[in-house]
CSV table of N, CA and C and ligand atoms in Angstrom, one decimal:
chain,number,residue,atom,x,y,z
A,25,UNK,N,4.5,-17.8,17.3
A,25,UNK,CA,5.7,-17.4,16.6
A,25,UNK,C,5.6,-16.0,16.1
A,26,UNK,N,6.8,-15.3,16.5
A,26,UNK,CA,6.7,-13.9,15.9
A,26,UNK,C,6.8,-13.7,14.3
A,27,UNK,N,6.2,-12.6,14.2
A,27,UNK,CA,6.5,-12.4,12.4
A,27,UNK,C,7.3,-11.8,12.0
A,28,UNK,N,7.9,-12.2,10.9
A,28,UNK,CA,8.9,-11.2,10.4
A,28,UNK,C,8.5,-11.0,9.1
A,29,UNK,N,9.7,-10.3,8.7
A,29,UNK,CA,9.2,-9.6,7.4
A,29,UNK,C,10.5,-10.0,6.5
A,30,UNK,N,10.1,-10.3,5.0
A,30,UNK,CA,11.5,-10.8,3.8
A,30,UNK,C,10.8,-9.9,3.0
A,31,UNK,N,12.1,-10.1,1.9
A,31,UNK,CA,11.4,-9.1,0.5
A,31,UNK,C,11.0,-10.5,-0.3
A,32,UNK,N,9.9,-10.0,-0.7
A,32,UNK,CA,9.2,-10.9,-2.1
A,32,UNK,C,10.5,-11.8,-2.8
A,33,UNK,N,10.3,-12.7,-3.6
A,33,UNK,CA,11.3,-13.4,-4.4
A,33,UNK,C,10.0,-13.3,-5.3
A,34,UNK,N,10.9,-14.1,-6.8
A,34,UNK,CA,10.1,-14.5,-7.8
A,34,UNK,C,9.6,-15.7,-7.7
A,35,UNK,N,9.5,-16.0,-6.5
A,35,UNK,CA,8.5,-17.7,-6.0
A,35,UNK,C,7.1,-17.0,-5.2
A,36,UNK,N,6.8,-15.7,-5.3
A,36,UNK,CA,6.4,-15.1,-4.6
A,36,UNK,C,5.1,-14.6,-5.3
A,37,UNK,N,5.3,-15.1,-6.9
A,37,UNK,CA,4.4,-14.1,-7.7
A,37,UNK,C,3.2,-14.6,-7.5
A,38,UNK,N,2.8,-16.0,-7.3
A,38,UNK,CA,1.2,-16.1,-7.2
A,38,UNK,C,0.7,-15.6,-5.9
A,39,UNK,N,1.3,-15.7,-4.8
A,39,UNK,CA,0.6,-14.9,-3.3
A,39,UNK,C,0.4,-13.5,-3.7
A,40,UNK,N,1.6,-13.3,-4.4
A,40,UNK,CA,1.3,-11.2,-4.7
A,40,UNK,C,0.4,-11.1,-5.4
A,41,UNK,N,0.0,-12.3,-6.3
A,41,UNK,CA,-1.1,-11.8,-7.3
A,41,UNK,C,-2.3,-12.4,-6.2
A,42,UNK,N,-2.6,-12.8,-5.8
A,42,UNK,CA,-3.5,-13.3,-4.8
A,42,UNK,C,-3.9,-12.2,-3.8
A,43,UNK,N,-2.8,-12.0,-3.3
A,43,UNK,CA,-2.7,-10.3,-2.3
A,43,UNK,C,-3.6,-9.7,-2.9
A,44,UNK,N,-2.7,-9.0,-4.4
A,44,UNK,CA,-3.4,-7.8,-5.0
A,44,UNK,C,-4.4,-8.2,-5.3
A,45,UNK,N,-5.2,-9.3,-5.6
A,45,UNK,CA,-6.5,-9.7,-6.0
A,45,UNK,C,-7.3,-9.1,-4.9
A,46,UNK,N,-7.0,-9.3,-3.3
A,46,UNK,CA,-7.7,-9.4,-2.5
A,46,UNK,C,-7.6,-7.4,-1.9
A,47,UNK,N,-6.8,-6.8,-2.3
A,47,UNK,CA,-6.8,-5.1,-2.1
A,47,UNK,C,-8.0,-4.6,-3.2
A,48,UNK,N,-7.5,-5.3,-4.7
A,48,UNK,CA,-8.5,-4.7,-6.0
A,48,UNK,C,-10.4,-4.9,-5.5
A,49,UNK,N,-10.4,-6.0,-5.0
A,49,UNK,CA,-11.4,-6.4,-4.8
A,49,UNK,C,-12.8,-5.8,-3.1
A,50,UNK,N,-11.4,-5.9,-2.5
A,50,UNK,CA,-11.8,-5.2,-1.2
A,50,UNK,C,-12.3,-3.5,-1.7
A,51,UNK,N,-11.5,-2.9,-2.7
A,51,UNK,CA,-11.9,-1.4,-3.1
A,51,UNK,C,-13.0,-1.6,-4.2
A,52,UNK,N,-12.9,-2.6,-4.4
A,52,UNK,CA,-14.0,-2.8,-5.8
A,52,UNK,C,-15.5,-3.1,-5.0
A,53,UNK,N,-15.5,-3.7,-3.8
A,53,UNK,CA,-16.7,-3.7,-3.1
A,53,UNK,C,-17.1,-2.3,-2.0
A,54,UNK,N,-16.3,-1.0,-2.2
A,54,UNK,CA,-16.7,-0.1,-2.4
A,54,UNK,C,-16.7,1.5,-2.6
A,55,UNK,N,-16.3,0.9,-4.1
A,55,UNK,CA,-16.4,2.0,-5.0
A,55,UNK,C,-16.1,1.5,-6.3
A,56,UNK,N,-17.3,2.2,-7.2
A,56,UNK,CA,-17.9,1.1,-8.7
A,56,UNK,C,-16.7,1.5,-9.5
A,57,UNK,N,-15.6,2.1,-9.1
A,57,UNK,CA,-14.4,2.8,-10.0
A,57,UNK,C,-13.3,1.6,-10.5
A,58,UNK,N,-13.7,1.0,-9.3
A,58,UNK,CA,-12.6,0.0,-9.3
A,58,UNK,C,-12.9,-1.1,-10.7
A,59,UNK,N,-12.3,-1.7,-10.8
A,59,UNK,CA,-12.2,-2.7,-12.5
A,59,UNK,C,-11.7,-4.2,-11.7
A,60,UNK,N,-12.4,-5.2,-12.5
A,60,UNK,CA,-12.1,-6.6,-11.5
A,60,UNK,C,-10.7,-7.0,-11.9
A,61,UNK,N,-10.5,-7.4,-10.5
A,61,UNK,CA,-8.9,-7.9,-10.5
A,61,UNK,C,-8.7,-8.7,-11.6
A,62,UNK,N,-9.3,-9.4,-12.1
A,62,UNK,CA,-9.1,-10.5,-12.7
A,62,UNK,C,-8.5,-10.0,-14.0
A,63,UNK,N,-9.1,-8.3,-14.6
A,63,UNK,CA,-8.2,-7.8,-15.7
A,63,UNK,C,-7.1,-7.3,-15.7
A,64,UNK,N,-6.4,-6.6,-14.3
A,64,UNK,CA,-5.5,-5.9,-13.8
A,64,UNK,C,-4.7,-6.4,-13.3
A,65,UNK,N,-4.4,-7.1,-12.2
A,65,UNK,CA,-3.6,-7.4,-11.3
A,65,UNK,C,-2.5,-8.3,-12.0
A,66,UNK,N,-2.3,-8.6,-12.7
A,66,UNK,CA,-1.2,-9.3,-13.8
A,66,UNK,C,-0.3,-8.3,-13.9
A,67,UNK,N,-1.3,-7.0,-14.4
A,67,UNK,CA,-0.4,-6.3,-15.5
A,67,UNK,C,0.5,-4.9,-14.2
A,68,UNK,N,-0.9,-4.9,-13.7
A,68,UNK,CA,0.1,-4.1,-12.2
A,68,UNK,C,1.1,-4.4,-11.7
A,69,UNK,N,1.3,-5.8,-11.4
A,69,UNK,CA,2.2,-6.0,-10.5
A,69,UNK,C,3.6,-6.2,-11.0
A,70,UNK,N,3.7,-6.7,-12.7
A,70,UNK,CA,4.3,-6.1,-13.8
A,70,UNK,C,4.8,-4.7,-13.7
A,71,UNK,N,4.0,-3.9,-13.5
A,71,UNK,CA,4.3,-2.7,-13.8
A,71,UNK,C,4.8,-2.5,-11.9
A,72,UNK,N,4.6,-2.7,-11.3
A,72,UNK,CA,5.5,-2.6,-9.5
A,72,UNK,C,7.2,-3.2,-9.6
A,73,UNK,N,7.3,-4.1,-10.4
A,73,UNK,CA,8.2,-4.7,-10.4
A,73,UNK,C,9.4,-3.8,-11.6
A,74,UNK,N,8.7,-3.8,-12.8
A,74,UNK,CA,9.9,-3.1,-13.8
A,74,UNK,C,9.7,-1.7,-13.1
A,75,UNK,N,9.2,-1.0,-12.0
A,75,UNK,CA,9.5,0.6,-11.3
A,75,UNK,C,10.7,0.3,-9.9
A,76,UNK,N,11.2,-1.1,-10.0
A,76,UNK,CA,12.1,-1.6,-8.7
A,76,UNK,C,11.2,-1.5,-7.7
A,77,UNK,N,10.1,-1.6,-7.3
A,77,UNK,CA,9.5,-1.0,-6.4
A,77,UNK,C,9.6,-2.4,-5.0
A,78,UNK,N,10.1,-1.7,-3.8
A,78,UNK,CA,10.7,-2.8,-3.4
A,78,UNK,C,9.2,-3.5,-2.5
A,79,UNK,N,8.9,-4.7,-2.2
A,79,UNK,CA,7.8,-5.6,-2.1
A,79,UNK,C,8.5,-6.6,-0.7
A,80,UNK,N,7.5,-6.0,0.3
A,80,UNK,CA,8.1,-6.8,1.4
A,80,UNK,C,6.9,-7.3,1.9
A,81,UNK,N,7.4,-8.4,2.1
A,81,UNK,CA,6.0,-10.0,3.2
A,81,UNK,C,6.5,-9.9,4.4
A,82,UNK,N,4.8,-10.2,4.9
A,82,UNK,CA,5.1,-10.0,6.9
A,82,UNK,C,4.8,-11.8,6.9
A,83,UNK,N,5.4,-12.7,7.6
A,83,UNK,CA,5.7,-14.5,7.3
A,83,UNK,C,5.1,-14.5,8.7
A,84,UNK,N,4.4,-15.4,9.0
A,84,UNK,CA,4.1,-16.0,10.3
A,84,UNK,C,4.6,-17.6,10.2
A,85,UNK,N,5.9,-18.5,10.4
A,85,UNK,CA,6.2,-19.4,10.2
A,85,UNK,C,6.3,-20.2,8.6
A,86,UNK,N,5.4,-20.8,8.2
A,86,UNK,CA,5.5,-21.1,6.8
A,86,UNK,C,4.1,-20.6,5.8
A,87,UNK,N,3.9,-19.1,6.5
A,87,UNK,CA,2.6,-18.6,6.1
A,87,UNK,C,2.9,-17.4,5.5
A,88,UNK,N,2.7,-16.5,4.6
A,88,UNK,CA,2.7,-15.3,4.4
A,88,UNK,C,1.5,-14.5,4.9
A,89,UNK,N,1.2,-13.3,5.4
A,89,UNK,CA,0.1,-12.7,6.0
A,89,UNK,C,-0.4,-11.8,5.3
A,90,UNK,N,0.8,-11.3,4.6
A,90,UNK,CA,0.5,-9.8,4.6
A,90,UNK,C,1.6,-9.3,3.5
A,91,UNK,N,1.3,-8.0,2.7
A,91,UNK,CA,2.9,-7.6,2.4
A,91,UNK,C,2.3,-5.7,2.4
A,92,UNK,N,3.5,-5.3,1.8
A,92,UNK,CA,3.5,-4.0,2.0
A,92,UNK,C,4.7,-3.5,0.4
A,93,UNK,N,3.9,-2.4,-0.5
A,93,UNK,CA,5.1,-2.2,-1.2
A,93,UNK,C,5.2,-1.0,-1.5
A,94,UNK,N,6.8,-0.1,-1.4
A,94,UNK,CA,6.9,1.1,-2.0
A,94,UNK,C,7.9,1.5,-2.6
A,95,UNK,N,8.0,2.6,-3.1
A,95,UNK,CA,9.2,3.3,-4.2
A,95,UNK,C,9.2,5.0,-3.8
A,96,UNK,N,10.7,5.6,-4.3
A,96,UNK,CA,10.4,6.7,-4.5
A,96,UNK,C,9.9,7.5,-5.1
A,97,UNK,N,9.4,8.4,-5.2
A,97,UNK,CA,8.6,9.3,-6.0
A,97,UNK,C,8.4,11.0,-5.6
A,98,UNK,N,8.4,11.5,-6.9
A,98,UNK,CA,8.3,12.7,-6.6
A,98,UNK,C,6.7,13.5,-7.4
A,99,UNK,N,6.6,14.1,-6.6
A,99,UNK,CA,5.3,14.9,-6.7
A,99,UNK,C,5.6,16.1,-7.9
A,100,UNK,N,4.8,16.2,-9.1
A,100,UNK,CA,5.5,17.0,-10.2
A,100,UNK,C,4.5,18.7,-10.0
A,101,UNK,N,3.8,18.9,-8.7
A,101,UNK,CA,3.5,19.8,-8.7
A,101,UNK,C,4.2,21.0,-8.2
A,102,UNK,N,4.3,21.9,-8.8
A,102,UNK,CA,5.5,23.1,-9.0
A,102,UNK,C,5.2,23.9,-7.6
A,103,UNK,N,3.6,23.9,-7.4
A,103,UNK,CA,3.2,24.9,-6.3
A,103,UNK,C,4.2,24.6,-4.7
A,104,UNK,N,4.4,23.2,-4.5
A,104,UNK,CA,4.7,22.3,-3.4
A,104,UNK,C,6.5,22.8,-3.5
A,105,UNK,N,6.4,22.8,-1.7
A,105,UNK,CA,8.5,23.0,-1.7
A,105,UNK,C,8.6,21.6,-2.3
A,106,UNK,N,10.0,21.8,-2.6
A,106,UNK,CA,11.3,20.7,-3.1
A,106,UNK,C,10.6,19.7,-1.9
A,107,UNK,N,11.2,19.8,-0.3
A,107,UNK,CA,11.0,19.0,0.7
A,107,UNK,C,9.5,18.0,0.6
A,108,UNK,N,8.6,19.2,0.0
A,108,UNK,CA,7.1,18.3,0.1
A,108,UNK,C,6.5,17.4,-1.0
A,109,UNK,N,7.6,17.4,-2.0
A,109,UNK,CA,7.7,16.6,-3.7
A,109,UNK,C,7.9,15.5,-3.3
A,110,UNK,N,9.5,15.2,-2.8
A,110,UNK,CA,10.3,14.0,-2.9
A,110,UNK,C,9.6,13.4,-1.5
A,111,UNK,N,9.0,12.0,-1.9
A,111,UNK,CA,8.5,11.4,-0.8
A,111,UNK,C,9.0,9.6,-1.4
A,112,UNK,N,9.0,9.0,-0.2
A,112,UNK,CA,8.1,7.1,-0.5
A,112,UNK,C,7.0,7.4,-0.3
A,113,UNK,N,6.7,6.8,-1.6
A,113,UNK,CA,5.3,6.3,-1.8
A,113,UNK,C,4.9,4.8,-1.6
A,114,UNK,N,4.4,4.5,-0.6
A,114,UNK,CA,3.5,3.1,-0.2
A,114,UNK,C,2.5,3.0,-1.6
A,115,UNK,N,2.4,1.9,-2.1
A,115,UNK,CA,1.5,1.7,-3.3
A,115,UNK,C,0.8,0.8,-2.6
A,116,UNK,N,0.8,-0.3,-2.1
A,116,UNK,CA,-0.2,-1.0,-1.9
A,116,UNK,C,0.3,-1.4,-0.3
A,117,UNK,N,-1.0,-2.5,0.4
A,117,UNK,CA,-0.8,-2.4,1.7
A,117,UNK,C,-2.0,-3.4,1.8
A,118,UNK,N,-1.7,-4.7,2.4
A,118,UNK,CA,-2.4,-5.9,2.2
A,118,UNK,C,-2.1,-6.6,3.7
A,119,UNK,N,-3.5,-7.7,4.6
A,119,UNK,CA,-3.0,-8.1,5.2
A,119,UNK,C,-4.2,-9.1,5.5
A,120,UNK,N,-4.0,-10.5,5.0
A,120,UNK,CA,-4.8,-11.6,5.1
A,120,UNK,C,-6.0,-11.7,6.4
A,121,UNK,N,-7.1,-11.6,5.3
A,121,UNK,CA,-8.7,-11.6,6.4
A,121,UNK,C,-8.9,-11.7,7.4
A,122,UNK,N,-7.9,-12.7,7.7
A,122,UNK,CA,-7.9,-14.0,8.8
A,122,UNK,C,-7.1,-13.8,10.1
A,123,UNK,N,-5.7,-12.5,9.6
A,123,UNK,CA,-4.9,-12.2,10.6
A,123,UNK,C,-5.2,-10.5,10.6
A,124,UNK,N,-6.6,-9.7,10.0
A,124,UNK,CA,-6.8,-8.2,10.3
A,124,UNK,C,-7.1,-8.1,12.1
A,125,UNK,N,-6.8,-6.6,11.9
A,125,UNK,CA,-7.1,-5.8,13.6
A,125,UNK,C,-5.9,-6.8,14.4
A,126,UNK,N,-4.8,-7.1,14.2
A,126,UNK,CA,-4.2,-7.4,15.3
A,126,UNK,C,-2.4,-6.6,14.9
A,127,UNK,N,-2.6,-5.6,13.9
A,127,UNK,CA,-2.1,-4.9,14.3
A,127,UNK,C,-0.4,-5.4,12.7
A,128,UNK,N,-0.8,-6.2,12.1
A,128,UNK,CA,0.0,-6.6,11.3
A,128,UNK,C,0.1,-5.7,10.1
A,129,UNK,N,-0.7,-4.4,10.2
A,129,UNK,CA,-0.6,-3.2,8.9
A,129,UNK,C,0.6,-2.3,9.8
A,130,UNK,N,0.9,-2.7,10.8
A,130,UNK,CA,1.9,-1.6,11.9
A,130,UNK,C,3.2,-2.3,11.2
A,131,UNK,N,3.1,-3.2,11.4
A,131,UNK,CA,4.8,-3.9,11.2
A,131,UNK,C,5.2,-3.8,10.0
A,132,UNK,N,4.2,-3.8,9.5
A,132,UNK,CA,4.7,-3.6,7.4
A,132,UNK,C,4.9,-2.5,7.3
A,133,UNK,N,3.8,-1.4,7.8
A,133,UNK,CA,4.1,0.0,7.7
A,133,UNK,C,5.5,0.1,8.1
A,134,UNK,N,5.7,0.1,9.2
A,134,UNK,CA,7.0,0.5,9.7
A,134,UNK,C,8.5,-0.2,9.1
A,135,UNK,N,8.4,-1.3,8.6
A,135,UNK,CA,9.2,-2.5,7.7
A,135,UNK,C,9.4,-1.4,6.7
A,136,UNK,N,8.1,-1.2,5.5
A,136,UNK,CA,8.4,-0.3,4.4
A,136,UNK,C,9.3,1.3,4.6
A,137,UNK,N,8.6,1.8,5.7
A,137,UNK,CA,9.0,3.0,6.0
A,137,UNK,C,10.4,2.7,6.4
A,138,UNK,N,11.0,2.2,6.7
A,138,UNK,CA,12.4,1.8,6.9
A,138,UNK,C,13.3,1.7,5.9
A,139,UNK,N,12.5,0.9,5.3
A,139,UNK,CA,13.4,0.6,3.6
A,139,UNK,C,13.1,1.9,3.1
A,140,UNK,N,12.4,2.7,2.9
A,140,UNK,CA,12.5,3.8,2.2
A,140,UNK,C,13.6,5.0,3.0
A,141,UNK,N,12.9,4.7,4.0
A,141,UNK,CA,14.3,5.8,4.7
A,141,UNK,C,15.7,5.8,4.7
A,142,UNK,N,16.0,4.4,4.0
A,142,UNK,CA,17.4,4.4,3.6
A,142,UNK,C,17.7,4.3,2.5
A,143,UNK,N,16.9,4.5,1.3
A,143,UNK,CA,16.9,5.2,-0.1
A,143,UNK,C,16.9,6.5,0.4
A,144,UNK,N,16.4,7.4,1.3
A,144,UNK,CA,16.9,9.0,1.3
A,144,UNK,C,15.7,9.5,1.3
A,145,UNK,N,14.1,8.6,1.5
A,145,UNK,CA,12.7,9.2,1.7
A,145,UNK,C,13.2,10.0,3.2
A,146,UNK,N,12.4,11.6,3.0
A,146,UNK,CA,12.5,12.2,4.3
A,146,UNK,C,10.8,12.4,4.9
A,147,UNK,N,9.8,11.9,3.8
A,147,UNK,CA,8.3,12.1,4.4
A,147,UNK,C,7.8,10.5,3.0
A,148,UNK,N,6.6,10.4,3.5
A,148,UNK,CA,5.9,9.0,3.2
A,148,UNK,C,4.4,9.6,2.7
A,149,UNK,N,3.6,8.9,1.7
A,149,UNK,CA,2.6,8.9,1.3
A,149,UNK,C,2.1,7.8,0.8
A,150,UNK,N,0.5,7.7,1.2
A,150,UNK,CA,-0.2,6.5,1.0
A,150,UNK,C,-1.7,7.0,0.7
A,151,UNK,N,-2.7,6.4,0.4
A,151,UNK,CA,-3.8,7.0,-0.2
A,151,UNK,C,-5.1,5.8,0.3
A,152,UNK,N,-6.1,5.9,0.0
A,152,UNK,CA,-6.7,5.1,1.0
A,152,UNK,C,-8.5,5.9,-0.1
A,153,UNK,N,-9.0,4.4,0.1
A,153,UNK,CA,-11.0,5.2,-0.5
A,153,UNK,C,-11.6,5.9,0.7
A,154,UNK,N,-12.0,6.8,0.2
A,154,UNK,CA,-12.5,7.6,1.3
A,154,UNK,C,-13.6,6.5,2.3
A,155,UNK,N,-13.9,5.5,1.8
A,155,UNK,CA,-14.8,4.2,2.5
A,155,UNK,C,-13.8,3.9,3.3
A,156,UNK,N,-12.7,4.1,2.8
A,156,UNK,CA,-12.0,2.3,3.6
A,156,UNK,C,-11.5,2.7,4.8
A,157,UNK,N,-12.4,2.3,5.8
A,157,UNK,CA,-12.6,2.8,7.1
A,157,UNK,C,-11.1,2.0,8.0
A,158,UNK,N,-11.1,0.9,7.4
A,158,UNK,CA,-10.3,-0.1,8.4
A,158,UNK,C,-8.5,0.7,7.7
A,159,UNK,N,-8.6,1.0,6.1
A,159,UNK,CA,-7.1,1.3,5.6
A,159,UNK,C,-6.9,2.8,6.5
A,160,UNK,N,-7.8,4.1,6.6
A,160,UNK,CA,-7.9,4.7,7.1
A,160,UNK,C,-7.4,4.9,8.9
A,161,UNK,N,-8.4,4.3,9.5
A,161,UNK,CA,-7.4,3.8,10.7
A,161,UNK,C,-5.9,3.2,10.9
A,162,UNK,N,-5.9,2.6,10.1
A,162,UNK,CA,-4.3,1.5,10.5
A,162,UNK,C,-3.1,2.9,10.1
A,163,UNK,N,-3.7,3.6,9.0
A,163,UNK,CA,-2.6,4.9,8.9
A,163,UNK,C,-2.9,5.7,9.9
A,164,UNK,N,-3.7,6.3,10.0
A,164,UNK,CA,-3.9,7.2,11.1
A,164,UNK,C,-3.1,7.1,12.7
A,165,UNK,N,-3.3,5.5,12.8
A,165,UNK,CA,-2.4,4.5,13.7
A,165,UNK,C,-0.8,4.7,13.5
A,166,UNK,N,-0.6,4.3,11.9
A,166,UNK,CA,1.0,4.9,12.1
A,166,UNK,C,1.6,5.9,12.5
A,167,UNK,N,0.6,7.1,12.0
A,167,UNK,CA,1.0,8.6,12.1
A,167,UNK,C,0.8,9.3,10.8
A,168,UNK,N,0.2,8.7,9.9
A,168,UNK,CA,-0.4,9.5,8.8
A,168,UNK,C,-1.2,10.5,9.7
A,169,UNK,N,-1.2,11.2,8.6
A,169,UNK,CA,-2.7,12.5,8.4
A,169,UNK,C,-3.3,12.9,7.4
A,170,UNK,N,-4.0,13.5,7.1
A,170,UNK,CA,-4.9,14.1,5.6
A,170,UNK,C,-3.8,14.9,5.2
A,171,UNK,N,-3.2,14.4,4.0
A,171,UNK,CA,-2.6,16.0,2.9
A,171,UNK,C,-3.7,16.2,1.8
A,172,UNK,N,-4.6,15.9,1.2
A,172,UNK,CA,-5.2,16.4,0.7
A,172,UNK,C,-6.8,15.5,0.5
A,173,UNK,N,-7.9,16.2,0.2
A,173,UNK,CA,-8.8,15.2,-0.8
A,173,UNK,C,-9.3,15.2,-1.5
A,174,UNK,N,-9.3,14.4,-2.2
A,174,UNK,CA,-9.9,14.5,-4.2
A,174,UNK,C,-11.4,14.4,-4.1
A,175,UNK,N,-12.1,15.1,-4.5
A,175,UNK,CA,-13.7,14.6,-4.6
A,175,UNK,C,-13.7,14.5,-5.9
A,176,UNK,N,-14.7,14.1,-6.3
A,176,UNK,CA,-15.3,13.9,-7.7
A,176,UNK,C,-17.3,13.6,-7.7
A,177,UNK,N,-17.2,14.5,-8.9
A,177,UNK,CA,-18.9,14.3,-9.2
A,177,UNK,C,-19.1,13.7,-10.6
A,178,UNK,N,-20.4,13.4,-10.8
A,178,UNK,CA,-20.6,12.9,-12.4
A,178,UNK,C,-20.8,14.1,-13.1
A,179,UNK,N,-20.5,14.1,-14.3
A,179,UNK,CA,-21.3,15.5,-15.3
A,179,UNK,C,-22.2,14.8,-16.3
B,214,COA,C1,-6.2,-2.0,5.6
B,214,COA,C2,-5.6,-3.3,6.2
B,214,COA,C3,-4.2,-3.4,5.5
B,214,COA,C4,-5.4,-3.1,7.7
B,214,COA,O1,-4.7,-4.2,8.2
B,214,COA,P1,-4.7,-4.6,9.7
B,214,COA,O2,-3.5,-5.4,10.0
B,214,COA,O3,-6.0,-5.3,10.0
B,214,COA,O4,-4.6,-3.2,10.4
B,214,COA,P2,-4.7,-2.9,12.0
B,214,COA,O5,-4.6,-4.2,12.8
B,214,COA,O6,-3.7,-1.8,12.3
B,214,COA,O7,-6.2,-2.4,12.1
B,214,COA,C5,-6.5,-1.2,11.5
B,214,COA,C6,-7.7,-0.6,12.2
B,214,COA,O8,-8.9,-1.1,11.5
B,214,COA,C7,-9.8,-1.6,12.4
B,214,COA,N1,-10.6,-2.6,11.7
B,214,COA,C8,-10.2,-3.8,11.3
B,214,COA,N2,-11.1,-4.5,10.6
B,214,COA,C9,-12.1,-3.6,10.5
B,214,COA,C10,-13.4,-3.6,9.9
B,214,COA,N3,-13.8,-4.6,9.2
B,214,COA,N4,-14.2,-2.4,9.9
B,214,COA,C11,-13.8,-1.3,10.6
B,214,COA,N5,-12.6,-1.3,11.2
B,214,COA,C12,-11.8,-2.4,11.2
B,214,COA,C13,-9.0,-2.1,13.5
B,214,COA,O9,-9.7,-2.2,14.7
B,214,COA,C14,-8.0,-1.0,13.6
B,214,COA,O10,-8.5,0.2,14.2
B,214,COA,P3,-8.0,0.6,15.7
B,214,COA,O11,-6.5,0.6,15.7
B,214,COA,O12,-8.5,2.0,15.8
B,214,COA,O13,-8.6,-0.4,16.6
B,214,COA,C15,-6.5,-4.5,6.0
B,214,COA,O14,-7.8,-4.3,6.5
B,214,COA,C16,-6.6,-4.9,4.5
B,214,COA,O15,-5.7,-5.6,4.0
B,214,COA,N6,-7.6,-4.5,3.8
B,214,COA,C17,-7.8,-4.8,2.4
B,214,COA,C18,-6.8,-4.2,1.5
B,214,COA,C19,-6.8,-2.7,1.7
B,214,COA,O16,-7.8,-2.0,1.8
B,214,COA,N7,-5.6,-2.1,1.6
B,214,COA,C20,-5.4,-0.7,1.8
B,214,COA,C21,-5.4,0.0,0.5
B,214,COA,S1,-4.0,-0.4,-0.5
């Protein structure tokens, strides 16, 4: 069966909290920055929801796979043109264990980037741990590239 893609309902909330359990945790195994789902992902996805942030599922028959969620946003750094501020921002990007590498971060990608292009996004941004080898590829796959990278040391 082909997949398609719906927007989230509010019958939706325990898989999204399930989802996001399974992104918080995938970055929490590596990088010690991360904080266990188990204290955040309630209050996050709270906070995705009262930003309108629109939340779309990839369905394989009576299964959900995957979802993908973003909003507008603008970049508040003064250095950057007008054009390179206003972007969609992809906030999260999720796709069950069991259905990875077969290409189901493509369809969301391009699902979300769609719905954003007709709110008036003219460029897209998404962020990724410098580890996460597999989130890394699947953008790179879309047509992402590097706009910037944050390092950090201890003091
Ligand atoms: C990142 C993620 C969404 C990619 O989904 P996907 O549907 O498997 O993506 P794709 O099928 O496009 O595969 C992406 C690439 O990763 C590769 N890949 C898949 N699993 C991998 C693994 N365990 N290690 C290394 N590479 C892997 C695939 O081969 C593919 O690379 P290629 O196109 O060069 O062959 C998925 O791995 C995931 O949900 N991870 C946990 C949550 C997360 O990290 N989200 C991103 C940050 S919000």
């Amino acid at each position: 069966m082909p997949l398609t893609i719906r927007d989230a309902t509010s019958d939706d909330e325990n898989m999204l909290l399930a989802f996001l359990t399974g992104i918080q945790e995938a970055e929490r195994a590596l990088h010690p920055s991360r904080r266990p789902a188990s204290e955040i992902v309630s209050i996050y996805l709270g906070n995705l929801q009262q930003r309108g942030a629109d939340i779309l599922i990839a369905q394989d028959g009576a299964q959900a796979v995957g979802f993908a969620c973003g909003r507008l946003d603008n970049d508040d750094d003064p250095l950057l043109k007008a054009e390179w501020r206003e972007h969609g921002w992809i906030s999260d990007l999720y796709v069950a264990e069991e259905r990875r590498a077969e290409g189901v971060s493509q369809l969301l990608l391009g699902a979300i980037a769609e719905r954003l292009r007709g709110k008036g996004a003219k460029r897209l941004r998404i962020c990724a741990l410098a580890a996460n080898v597999p989130a890394i590829r699947a953008y790179k796959a879309f047509g992402f590239s590097e706009l910037e990278i944050v390092f950090d040391a201890p003091l």
